PDB file of C-alpha atoms in Angstrom:
ATOM      1  CA  MET A   4       6.530   3.132  35.683  1.00 49.00           C
ATOM      2  CA  LEU A   5       9.049   3.713  33.558  1.00 53.00           C
ATOM      3  CA  ARG A   6      11.575   6.615  34.091  1.00 58.00           C
ATOM      4  CA  THR A   7      11.303  10.072  31.943  1.00 61.00           C
ATOM      5  CA  VAL A   8      14.553   9.981  29.697  1.00 61.00           C
ATOM      6  CA  LYS A   9      15.909  13.273  28.903  1.00 71.00           C
ATOM      7  CA  ALA A  10      18.347  13.781  25.775  1.00 71.00           C
ATOM      8  CA  LYS A  11      22.166  13.964  26.552  1.00 76.00           C
ATOM      9  CA  ASN A  12      23.077  13.789  23.259  1.00 81.00           C
ATOM     10  CA  ALA A  13      21.971  14.173  19.525  1.00 80.00           C
ATOM     11  CA  ARG A  14      21.511  10.238  18.887  1.00 78.00           C
ATOM     12  CA  THR A  15      19.476  10.387  21.815  1.00 74.00           C
ATOM     13  CA  LYS A  16      17.281  13.302  20.818  1.00 74.00           C
ATOM     14  CA  ARG A  17      16.470  11.549  17.475  1.00 77.00           C
ATOM     15  CA  PHE A  18      15.560   8.131  19.203  1.00 67.00           C
ATOM     16  CA  LEU A  19      12.841  10.442  21.170  1.00 69.00           C
ATOM     17  CA  LYS A  20      11.717  12.422  18.472  1.00 71.00           C
ATOM     18  CA  ASN A  21      11.150   9.227  16.567  1.00 70.00           C
ATOM     19  CA  ARG A  22       8.671   8.086  19.130  1.00 68.00           C
ATOM     20  CA  GLU A  23       6.785  11.182  19.332  1.00 69.00           C
ATOM     21  CA  ALA A  24       3.382  11.677  18.007  1.00 68.00           C
ATOM     22  CA  LYS A  25       3.285  12.001  14.188  1.00 70.00           C
ATOM     23  CA  VAL A  26       1.034  13.331  11.603  1.00 66.00           C
ATOM     24  CA  THR A  27       1.841  10.160   9.738  1.00 70.00           C
ATOM     25  CA  GLU A  28       2.586   7.652  11.986  1.00 76.00           C
ATOM     26  CA  ASN A  29       5.365   4.965  11.697  1.00 77.00           C
ATOM     27  CA  PRO A  30       4.251   1.200  10.707  1.00 84.00           C
ATOM     28  CA  LYS A  31       3.062  -0.149  13.968  1.00 89.00           C
ATOM     29  CA  THR A  32       5.310  -2.629  15.922  1.00 92.00           C
ATOM     30  CA  ALA A  33       3.950  -6.093  17.149  1.00 94.00           C
ATOM     31  CA  LEU A  34       5.148  -8.001  20.161  1.00 95.00           C
ATOM     32  CA  ILE A  35       4.945 -11.972  19.850  1.00 96.00           C
ATOM     33  CA  ILE A  36       5.340 -12.798  23.641  1.00 96.00           C
ATOM     34  CA  LYS A  37       5.440 -16.356  24.928  1.00 95.00           C
ATOM     35  CA  GLY A  38       3.449 -16.664  28.193  1.00 93.00           C
ATOM     36  CA  SER A  39       4.355 -18.894  31.592  1.00 92.00           C
ATOM     37  CA  THR A  40       3.017 -21.835  30.251  1.00 94.00           C
ATOM     38  CA  THR A  41       2.862 -22.645  26.479  1.00 95.00           C
ATOM     39  CA  SER A  42       2.591 -26.031  24.191  1.00 95.00           C
ATOM     40  CA  GLN A  43       4.315 -26.917  20.995  1.00 95.00           C
ATOM     41  CA  ILE A  44       1.162 -25.644  18.905  1.00 96.00           C
ATOM     42  CA  VAL A  45       1.542 -22.253  20.598  1.00 96.00           C
ATOM     43  CA  ASN A  46       5.087 -21.921  20.271  1.00 95.00           C
ATOM     44  CA  ASP A  47       4.694 -23.028  16.373  1.00 96.00           C
ATOM     45  CA  ALA A  48       2.001 -20.503  15.936  1.00 96.00           C
ATOM     46  CA  LEU A  49       3.861 -17.736  17.836  1.00 96.00           C
ATOM     47  CA  LYS A  50       6.841 -18.244  15.508  1.00 95.00           C
ATOM     48  CA  ASP A  51       4.993 -18.229  12.430  1.00 95.00           C
ATOM     49  CA  LEU A  52       3.241 -15.055  13.354  1.00 95.00           C
ATOM     50  CA  TYR A  53       6.621 -13.600  13.851  1.00 95.00           C
ATOM     51  CA  ALA A  54       7.704 -14.947  10.424  1.00 93.00           C
ATOM     52  CA  LEU A  55       5.074 -12.932   9.015  1.00 93.00           C
ATOM     53  CA  LYS A  56       5.437  -9.980  10.918  1.00 91.00           C
ATOM     54  CA  ARG A  57       9.209 -10.077  11.325  1.00 89.00           C
ATOM     55  CA  ALA A  58       9.847  -6.634   9.399  1.00 87.00           C
ATOM     56  CA  ASN A  59       7.660  -4.975  12.168  1.00 90.00           C
ATOM     57  CA  GLY A  60       7.884  -7.448  14.933  1.00 93.00           C
ATOM     58  CA  VAL A  61       9.572  -8.278  18.343  1.00 94.00           C
ATOM     59  CA  PHE A  62       9.915 -11.968  19.541  1.00 95.00           C
ATOM     60  CA  PHE A  63      10.208 -12.445  23.250  1.00 94.00           C
ATOM     61  CA  GLY A  64      10.987 -15.879  23.348  1.00 90.00           C
ATOM     62  CA  LYS A  65      11.502 -16.345  27.336  1.00 92.00           C
ATOM     63  CA  LYS A  66       8.592 -17.151  29.428  1.00 91.00           C
ATOM     64  CA  ASN A  67       6.714 -14.233  31.036  1.00 92.00           C
ATOM     65  CA  GLU A  68       4.069 -14.071  33.559  1.00 91.00           C
ATOM     66  CA  LEU A  69       1.244 -12.159  31.689  1.00 92.00           C
ATOM     67  CA  LYS A  70      -2.382 -12.413  32.270  1.00 91.00           C
ATOM     68  CA  PRO A  71      -3.911 -10.017  29.820  1.00 93.00           C
ATOM     69  CA  PHE A  72      -7.725  -9.960  31.006  1.00 93.00           C
ATOM     70  CA  GLU A  73      -6.571  -9.856  34.573  1.00 91.00           C
ATOM     71  CA  ASP A  74      -3.470  -7.665  34.718  1.00 89.00           C
ATOM     72  CA  GLU A  75      -3.159  -4.757  32.194  1.00 90.00           C
ATOM     73  CA  GLN A  76      -0.173  -3.024  33.781  1.00 91.00           C
ATOM     74  CA  LYS A  77       2.519  -5.361  32.628  1.00 92.00           C
ATOM     75  CA  LEU A  78       0.828  -4.937  28.786  1.00 93.00           C
ATOM     76  CA  GLU A  79       1.228  -1.129  29.293  1.00 92.00           C
ATOM     77  CA  PHE A  80       4.908  -1.650  30.591  1.00 92.00           C
ATOM     78  CA  PHE A  81       5.518  -3.746  27.457  1.00 92.00           C
ATOM     79  CA  SER A  82       4.071  -1.207  25.195  1.00 91.00           C
ATOM     80  CA  ARG A  83       5.871   1.711  26.359  1.00 89.00           C
ATOM     81  CA  LYS A  84       9.176   0.025  26.673  1.00 89.00           C
ATOM     82  CA  SER A  85       9.090  -1.122  22.902  1.00 89.00           C
ATOM     83  CA  ASP A  86       6.753   1.499  21.460  1.00 87.00           C
ATOM     84  CA  ALA A  87       4.641  -1.273  20.386  1.00 91.00           C
ATOM     85  CA  SER A  88       0.637  -0.893  19.543  1.00 92.00           C
ATOM     86  CA  LEU A  89       0.185  -4.698  18.924  1.00 95.00           C
ATOM     87  CA  MET A  90       0.646  -7.730  20.852  1.00 96.00           C
ATOM     88  CA  VAL A  91       0.284 -11.550  20.762  1.00 96.00           C
ATOM     89  CA  VAL A  92       0.614 -13.486  23.922  1.00 96.00           C
ATOM     90  CA  GLY A  93       0.523 -17.292  23.943  1.00 96.00           C
ATOM     91  CA  SER A  94      -0.680 -19.388  26.687  1.00 95.00           C
ATOM     92  CA  HIS A  95      -1.661 -22.774  27.442  1.00 96.00           C
ATOM     93  CA  SER A  96      -3.747 -24.407  30.550  1.00 94.00           C
ATOM     94  CA  LYS A  97      -5.993 -27.055  31.114  1.00 94.00           C
ATOM     95  CA  LYS A  98      -8.978 -24.637  31.267  1.00 93.00           C
ATOM     96  CA  ARG A  99      -7.833 -22.934  28.113  1.00 94.00           C
ATOM     97  CA  PRO A 100      -5.506 -25.000  25.899  1.00 95.00           C
ATOM     98  CA  HIS A 101      -3.540 -23.543  23.101  1.00 96.00           C
ATOM     99  CA  ASN A 102      -4.471 -19.880  23.803  1.00 96.00           C
ATOM    100  CA  LEU A 103      -3.749 -16.920  21.745  1.00 97.00           C
ATOM    101  CA  THR A 104      -4.415 -13.304  23.036  1.00 96.00           C
ATOM    102  CA  PHE A 105      -4.250 -10.580  20.414  1.00 97.00           C
ATOM    103  CA  ILE A 106      -4.221  -7.339  22.048  1.00 96.00           C
ATOM    104  CA  ARG A 107      -4.065  -3.585  20.779  1.00 95.00           C
ATOM    105  CA  MET A 108      -3.016  -0.537  22.212  1.00 93.00           C
ATOM    106  CA  PHE A 109      -3.794   3.054  21.960  1.00 92.00           C
ATOM    107  CA  ASP A 110      -1.583   5.646  23.888  1.00 88.00           C
ATOM    108  CA  HIS A 111       0.046   2.717  25.605  1.00 88.00           C
ATOM    109  CA  GLN A 112      -3.207   1.616  27.299  1.00 91.00           C
ATOM    110  CA  VAL A 113      -5.351  -1.360  26.350  1.00 94.00           C
ATOM    111  CA  MET A 114      -8.085  -0.815  23.579  1.00 94.00           C
ATOM    112  CA  ASP A 115      -9.395  -4.071  22.676  1.00 95.00           C
ATOM    113  CA  MET A 116      -8.279  -8.049  23.312  1.00 96.00           C
ATOM    114  CA  TYR A 117      -9.395 -11.038  21.749  1.00 97.00           C
ATOM    115  CA  GLU A 118      -8.549 -14.645  23.033  1.00 96.00           C
ATOM    116  CA  LEU A 119      -8.612 -17.107  20.524  1.00 97.00           C
ATOM    117  CA  GLY A 120      -7.959 -20.950  20.922  1.00 97.00           C
ATOM    118  CA  ILE A 121      -6.120 -23.166  18.424  1.00 97.00           C
ATOM    119  CA  GLU A 122      -8.129 -26.189  17.565  1.00 95.00           C
ATOM    120  CA  ASN A 123      -5.942 -27.351  14.468  1.00 95.00           C
ATOM    121  CA  LEU A 124      -2.557 -25.918  13.129  1.00 96.00           C
ATOM    122  CA  THR A 125      -0.417 -26.673  10.222  1.00 95.00           C
ATOM    123  CA  PRO A 126       2.786 -24.463  10.598  1.00 94.00           C
ATOM    124  CA  LEU A 127       4.652 -23.091   7.998  1.00 92.00           C
ATOM    125  CA  SER A 128       7.719 -25.773   8.423  1.00 91.00           C
ATOM    126  CA  GLU A 129       5.413 -28.646   7.509  1.00 93.00           C
ATOM    127  CA  ILE A 130       4.135 -27.069   4.127  1.00 92.00           C
ATOM    128  CA  LYS A 131       6.765 -27.553   1.220  1.00 90.00           C
ATOM    129  CA  GLY A 132       7.287 -24.756  -1.183  1.00 87.00           C
ATOM    130  CA  PRO A 133       8.279 -21.136  -1.719  1.00 87.00           C
ATOM    131  CA  LYS A 134       7.572 -18.696   0.938  1.00 90.00           C
ATOM    132  CA  CYS A 135       6.907 -14.890   1.063  1.00 90.00           C
ATOM    133  CA  SER A 136       9.551 -12.096   1.181  1.00 88.00           C
ATOM    134  CA  LEU A 137      10.471 -10.250   4.037  1.00 86.00           C
ATOM    135  CA  GLY A 138       8.120  -7.217   4.727  1.00 82.00           C
ATOM    136  CA  VAL A 139       5.916  -8.240   2.030  1.00 88.00           C
ATOM    137  CA  LYS A 140       2.148  -6.949   2.803  1.00 89.00           C
ATOM    138  CA  PRO A 141      -0.358  -9.718   2.000  1.00 92.00           C
ATOM    139  CA  LEU A 142      -3.890  -9.621   0.234  1.00 92.00           C
ATOM    140  CA  MET A 143      -6.518  -9.874   2.743  1.00 93.00           C
ATOM    141  CA  VAL A 144     -10.061 -11.817   2.297  1.00 95.00           C
ATOM    142  CA  PHE A 145     -12.847 -12.066   4.608  1.00 96.00           C
ATOM    143  CA  ASN A 146     -15.128 -14.660   3.692  1.00 96.00           C
ATOM    144  CA  GLY A 147     -18.852 -14.735   5.789  1.00 93.00           C
ATOM    145  CA  ASP A 148     -21.575 -12.890   6.653  1.00 93.00           C
ATOM    146  CA  ARG A 149     -20.365 -12.435  10.299  1.00 94.00           C
ATOM    147  CA  PHE A 150     -17.669 -10.007   9.480  1.00 95.00           C
ATOM    148  CA  ASP A 151     -20.404  -7.562   8.662  1.00 93.00           C
ATOM    149  CA  SER A 152     -23.214  -8.478  10.960  1.00 93.00           C
ATOM    150  CA  ASP A 153     -21.616  -9.840  14.284  1.00 94.00           C
ATOM    151  CA  GLU A 154     -19.884  -7.039  16.259  1.00 94.00           C
ATOM    152  CA  THR A 155     -17.117  -9.423  17.533  1.00 94.00           C
ATOM    153  CA  CYS A 156     -16.250 -10.244  14.051  1.00 95.00           C
ATOM    154  CA  LYS A 157     -16.181  -6.756  12.916  1.00 94.00           C
ATOM    155  CA  SER A 158     -13.821  -5.790  15.478  1.00 94.00           C
ATOM    156  CA  LEU A 159     -11.608  -9.180  14.825  1.00 95.00           C
ATOM    157  CA  LYS A 160     -11.578  -7.896  10.953  1.00 95.00           C
ATOM    158  CA  ASN A 161     -10.346  -4.279  11.688  1.00 94.00           C
ATOM    159  CA  TYR A 162      -7.542  -5.874  14.081  1.00 96.00           C
ATOM    160  CA  PHE A 163      -6.478  -8.212  11.721  1.00 96.00           C
ATOM    161  CA  LEU A 164      -6.474  -5.480   8.817  1.00 94.00           C
ATOM    162  CA  ASP A 165      -4.383  -3.437  11.414  1.00 93.00           C
ATOM    163  CA  PHE A 166      -1.977  -6.337  12.291  1.00 94.00           C
ATOM    164  CA  PHE A 167      -1.014  -7.220   8.704  1.00 92.00           C
ATOM    165  CA  ASN A 168      -1.050  -3.520   7.397  1.00 87.00           C
ATOM    166  CA  GLY A 169       2.564  -2.633   7.680  1.00 80.00           C
ATOM    167  CA  GLU A 170       3.998   0.467   5.961  1.00 80.00           C
ATOM    168  CA  LEU A 171       1.334   2.492   3.776  1.00 79.00           C
ATOM    169  CA  VAL A 172       1.836   2.826   0.054  1.00 78.00           C
ATOM    170  CA  ASP A 173       0.893   4.754  -2.687  1.00 78.00           C
ATOM    171  CA  ALA A 174       0.748   2.352  -5.493  1.00 79.00           C
ATOM    172  CA  VAL A 175       0.913  -1.676  -5.739  1.00 79.00           C
ATOM    173  CA  ASN A 176       3.345  -3.395  -7.952  1.00 80.00           C
ATOM    174  CA  LEU A 177       1.937  -6.400  -9.634  1.00 79.00           C
ATOM    175  CA  ALA A 178       5.042  -8.536  -8.840  1.00 78.00           C
ATOM    176  CA  GLY A 179       4.942  -7.407  -5.149  1.00 80.00           C
ATOM    177  CA  LEU A 180       1.336  -9.519  -4.658  1.00 87.00           C
ATOM    178  CA  GLU A 181       3.113 -12.491  -2.988  1.00 91.00           C
ATOM    179  CA  TYR A 182       0.619 -13.845  -0.828  1.00 94.00           C
ATOM    180  CA  VAL A 183      -3.075 -13.783   0.362  1.00 95.00           C
ATOM    181  CA  MET A 184      -4.517 -14.645   3.691  1.00 95.00           C
ATOM    182  CA  SER A 185      -8.026 -15.795   3.722  1.00 96.00           C
ATOM    183  CA  PHE A 186     -10.388 -15.450   6.954  1.00 97.00           C
ATOM    184  CA  THR A 187     -13.439 -17.310   7.371  1.00 96.00           C
ATOM    185  CA  ALA A 188     -16.168 -16.819   9.969  1.00 96.00           C
ATOM    186  CA  THR A 189     -18.388 -19.742  10.486  1.00 95.00           C
ATOM    187  CA  PRO A 190     -21.633 -19.681  12.289  1.00 93.00           C
ATOM    188  CA  ASP A 191     -20.226 -21.919  15.265  1.00 92.00           C
ATOM    189  CA  ASN A 192     -18.029 -19.024  16.364  1.00 92.00           C
ATOM    190  CA  ARG A 193     -14.580 -20.145  14.423  1.00 95.00           C
ATOM    191  CA  ILE A 194     -12.422 -18.289  12.271  1.00 96.00           C
ATOM    192  CA  LEU A 195     -10.461 -20.262   9.821  1.00 96.00           C
ATOM    193  CA  VAL A 196      -7.088 -18.844   8.833  1.00 96.00           C
ATOM    194  CA  ARG A 197      -5.616 -19.866   5.587  1.00 95.00           C
ATOM    195  CA  SER A 198      -2.590 -18.544   3.631  1.00 95.00           C
ATOM    196  CA  TYR A 199      -1.560 -19.000   0.145  1.00 95.00           C
ATOM    197  CA  MET A 200       1.402 -18.143  -2.203  1.00 94.00           C
ATOM    198  CA  ILE A 201       0.114 -16.253  -5.429  1.00 92.00           C
ATOM    199  CA  GLN A 202       1.584 -17.940  -8.590  1.00 90.00           C
ATOM    200  CA  MET A 203       1.238 -15.910 -11.701  1.00 87.00           C
ATOM    201  CA  LYS A 204       1.882 -18.085 -15.162  1.00 86.00           C
ATOM    202  CA  LYS A 205       1.927 -17.068 -18.681  1.00 86.00           C
ATOM    203  CA  SER A 206      -1.660 -16.980 -20.146  1.00 84.00           C
ATOM    204  CA  GLY A 207      -0.835 -15.905 -23.500  1.00 84.00           C
ATOM    205  CA  SER A 208      -1.946 -12.492 -22.819  1.00 86.00           C
ATOM    206  CA  ARG A 209      -0.899  -9.397 -20.909  1.00 82.00           C
ATOM    207  CA  THR A 210      -2.899 -10.417 -17.628  1.00 83.00           C
ATOM    208  CA  PRO A 211      -1.012 -13.352 -16.214  1.00 84.00           C
ATOM    209  CA  ARG A 212      -2.960 -16.496 -15.014  1.00 88.00           C
ATOM    210  CA  VAL A 213      -3.076 -16.689 -11.359  1.00 89.00           C
ATOM    211  CA  GLU A 214      -2.906 -19.748  -9.054  1.00 91.00           C
ATOM    212  CA  LEU A 215      -2.843 -20.273  -5.697  1.00 92.00           C
ATOM    213  CA  GLU A 216      -0.194 -22.507  -3.592  1.00 93.00           C
ATOM    214  CA  GLU A 217      -0.696 -23.455   0.000  1.00 93.00           C
ATOM    215  CA  MET A 218       2.170 -21.425   2.178  1.00 93.00           C
ATOM    216  CA  GLY A 219       0.832 -21.526   5.889  1.00 86.00           C
ATOM    217  CA  PRO A 220       0.237 -21.458   8.475  1.00 94.00           C
ATOM    218  CA  MET A 221      -3.457 -22.887   8.523  1.00 95.00           C
ATOM    219  CA  MET A 222      -5.175 -22.292  11.522  1.00 95.00           C
ATOM    220  CA  ASP A 223      -8.618 -23.236  13.088  1.00 96.00           C
ATOM    221  CA  LEU A 224      -9.440 -20.551  15.530  1.00 96.00           C
ATOM    222  CA  VAL A 225     -12.286 -20.499  18.319  1.00 97.00           C
ATOM    223  CA  VAL A 226     -13.457 -17.381  19.666  1.00 96.00           C
ATOM    224  CA  ARG A 227     -13.053 -17.280  23.562  1.00 95.00           C
ATOM    225  CA  ARG A 228     -12.948 -14.104  25.752  1.00 95.00           C
ATOM    226  CA  THR A 229     -13.172 -10.724  24.183  1.00 95.00           C
ATOM    227  CA  GLU A 230     -12.818  -7.201  25.276  1.00 95.00           C
ATOM    228  CA  LEU A 231     -14.012  -4.864  22.671  1.00 93.00           C
ATOM    229  CA  PRO A 232     -13.093  -1.158  22.337  1.00 92.00           C
ATOM    230  CA  LYS A 233     -14.915   1.505  24.282  1.00 90.00           C
ATOM    231  CA  ALA A 234     -16.611   4.413  22.255  1.00 90.00           C
ATOM    232  CA  GLU A 235     -14.794   7.156  23.752  1.00 91.00           C
ATOM    233  CA  THR A 236     -11.467   5.325  22.964  1.00 90.00           C
ATOM    234  CA  TRP A 237     -12.209   4.111  19.785  1.00 90.00           C
ATOM    235  CA  LYS A 238     -13.376   7.691  18.744  1.00 91.00           C
ATOM    236  CA  ARG A 239      -9.809   9.214  19.793  1.00 89.00           C
ATOM    237  CA  ALA A 240      -8.073   6.446  17.897  1.00 88.00           C
ATOM    238  CA  VAL A 241      -9.571   6.995  14.584  1.00 87.00           C
ATOM    239  CA  ARG A 242      -9.594  10.781  14.561  1.00 86.00           C
ATOM    240  CA  VAL A 243      -7.809  11.988  11.477  1.00 82.00           C
ATOM    241  CA  PRO A 244      -5.378  14.849  12.159  1.00 79.00           C
ATOM    242  CA  LYS A 245      -6.478  18.283  10.155  1.00 79.00           C
ATOM    243  CA  GLU A 246      -3.202  18.157   7.911  1.00 75.00           C
ATOM    244  CA  LEU A 247      -4.645  14.656   6.462  1.00 74.00           C
ATOM    245  CA  LYS A 248      -8.219  15.530   5.896  1.00 76.00           C
ATOM    246  CA  VAL A 249      -9.070  15.985   2.438  1.00 73.00           C
ATOM    247  CA  LYS A 250     -10.575  19.229   1.477  1.00 77.00           C
ATOM    248  CA  LYS A 251     -14.109  18.907   0.107  1.00 77.00           C
ATOM    249  CA  GLU A 252     -14.167  20.432  -3.307  1.00 79.00           C
ATOM    250  CA  LYS A 253     -17.172  22.069  -4.718  1.00 81.00           C
ATOM    251  CA  ASN A 254     -19.148  19.971  -7.308  1.00 82.00           C
ATOM    252  CA  LYS A 255     -16.638  16.858  -6.997  1.00 84.00           C
ATOM    253  CA  GLU A 256     -17.018  13.326  -5.705  1.00 83.00           C
ATOM    254  CA  ARG A 257     -15.384  10.298  -5.534  1.00 80.00           C
ATOM    255  CA  ASP A 258     -16.940   6.976  -5.428  1.00 83.00           C
ATOM    256  CA  ASP A 259     -15.996   3.673  -3.516  1.00 77.00           C
ATOM    257  CA  LEU A 260     -13.432   2.779  -6.355  1.00 76.00           C
ATOM    258  CA  GLY A 261     -11.726   6.319  -6.156  1.00 75.00           C
ATOM    259  CA  ASP A 262     -13.024   7.477  -9.460  1.00 84.00           C
ATOM    260  CA  GLN A 263     -13.494  11.328  -9.324  1.00 84.00           C
ATOM    261  CA  TYR A 264     -16.678  12.824 -10.919  1.00 85.00           C
ATOM    262  CA  GLY A 265     -17.145  16.373 -11.489  1.00 86.00           C
ATOM    263  CA  ARG A 266     -20.354  18.381 -12.091  1.00 84.00           C
ATOM    264  CA  VAL A 267     -20.563  21.354 -14.627  1.00 82.00           C
ATOM    265  CA  HIS A 268     -23.274  23.919 -14.522  1.00 80.00           C
ATOM    266  CA  VAL A 269     -23.917  25.980 -17.784  1.00 79.00           C
ATOM    267  CA  GLY A 270     -25.460  29.131 -17.930  1.00 79.00           C
ATOM    268  CA  LYS A 271     -28.216  30.019 -20.205  1.00 81.00           C
ATOM    269  CA  GLN A 272     -27.538  29.982 -23.699  1.00 77.00           C
ATOM    270  CA  GLN A 273     -28.674  33.212 -25.809  1.00 77.00           C
ATOM    271  CA  PHE A 274     -28.732  31.915 -29.285  1.00 74.00           C
ATOM    272  CA  ASP A 275     -29.860  35.339 -31.004  1.00 76.00           C
ATOM    273  CA  LYS A 276     -26.310  36.672 -29.788  1.00 76.00           C
ATOM    274  CA  ILE A 277     -24.056  34.161 -31.175  1.00 72.00           C
ATOM    275  CA  GLN A 278     -22.069  35.196 -33.965  1.00 70.00           C
ATOM    276  CA  THR A 279     -22.669  33.007 -37.121  1.00 64.00           C
ATOM    277  CA  ARG A 280     -21.752  34.961 -39.995  1.00 66.00           C
ATOM    278  CA  LYS A 281     -18.022  34.136 -40.134  1.00 66.00           C
ATOM    279  CA  MET A 282     -18.410  30.521 -39.515  1.00 63.00           C
ATOM    280  CA  LYS A 283     -18.118  28.375 -42.617  1.00 65.00           C
ATOM    281  CA  GLY A 284     -20.151  25.717 -41.384  1.00 63.00           C
ATOM    282  CA  LEU A 285     -23.385  28.038 -40.873  1.00 59.00           C
ATOM    283  CA  LYS A 286     -23.011  29.586 -44.224  1.00 62.00           C
ATOM    284  CA  ARG A 287     -25.579  29.223 -47.069  1.00 61.00           C
ATOM    285  CA  ARG A 288     -24.464  27.851 -50.327  1.00 63.00           C
ATOM    286  CA  ARG A 289     -25.230  29.414 -53.691  1.00 62.00           C
ATOM    287  CA  ASP A 290     -26.648  26.179 -55.230  1.00 61.00           C
ATOM    288  CA  ASP A 291     -29.171  26.066 -52.065  1.00 59.00           C
ATOM    289  CA  ASP A 292     -30.282  30.092 -52.691  1.00 58.00           C
ATOM    290  CA  GLU A 293     -30.843  28.788 -56.506  1.00 59.00           C
ATOM    291  CA  GLU A 294     -32.862  25.800 -55.858  1.00 59.00           C
ATOM    292  CA  GLU A 295     -35.026  27.819 -53.343  1.00 58.00           C
ATOM    293  CA  GLU A 296     -35.800  30.720 -56.122  1.00 59.00           C
ATOM    294  CA  GLY A 297     -36.541  27.915 -58.693  1.00 61.00           C
ATOM    295  CA  GLU A 298     -39.330  26.082 -57.010  1.00 58.00           C
ATOM    296  CA  PRO A 299     -42.821  27.459 -57.442  1.00 57.00           C
ATOM    297  CA  MET A 300     -44.652  28.983 -54.860  1.00 53.00           C
ATOM    298  CA  ALA A 301     -47.751  27.001 -53.584  1.00 51.00           C
ATOM    299  CA  GLU A 302     -51.118  28.800 -54.410  1.00 51.00           C
ATOM    300  CA  ASP A 303     -53.715  28.957 -51.596  1.00 49.00           C
ATOM    301  CA  ALA A 304     -56.598  26.828 -52.113  1.00 43.00           C
TER     302      ALA A 304
END
């Protein structure tokens, strides 16, 4: 248990206030933790994940005795101490070789966990070429029907979106789109992770020609043990504060792309009361009157 800290000066007071619940939360901090026993593959994977999450990440390079699916108290301790809601624990054993456990916390309690085994890894250091800048958010691409049909893959998709989300932004600068991450769910219970740098070349028009260049890391992950979020906890986690809820305006709608549509109700038009005498477009010309007077009237047969 962590002791309750009381503010003794203004600096401590600001620090504690920054950790309090807010309407708009701070960017989520991710803890990259090395377990008691790891392999070189796990160490490389942890370093690469930390490199992508470095702006909002903390790396624990020393060995820590952690067993996420057996003891949650240590995870809660790390979460409270570092004010972190995301964790990645690396481990290696004969039963579960090259293991990565992705953990998400809510209110400093475990909400969901996903244990993934590394089958193939190409780290950042083995791929030559430019790398992404610090703190840049990636484009996320999810391939495969399982991300929409399988509950585990749907939860994993939500976790990865949360993990690489970073700070919320109102607009996107085209020059800030530096790299893309691709996640592919295969029928044999694997997740293929690929990372590419975005190269914008001249195309002779305003829109640049886009090319992808391998950046790394490249990982083939197999899904092992999982602990999906409970319904009550998930409902509390996704609740939107009243201050952020958009008030529904009458006769206005938005589609999936954010375009706004409005509906206008027009009352019954009374044409007999429309003033037309002073409107030039509705006046009769003198030539038209003379033509009507000059035409002979048809006789009844």
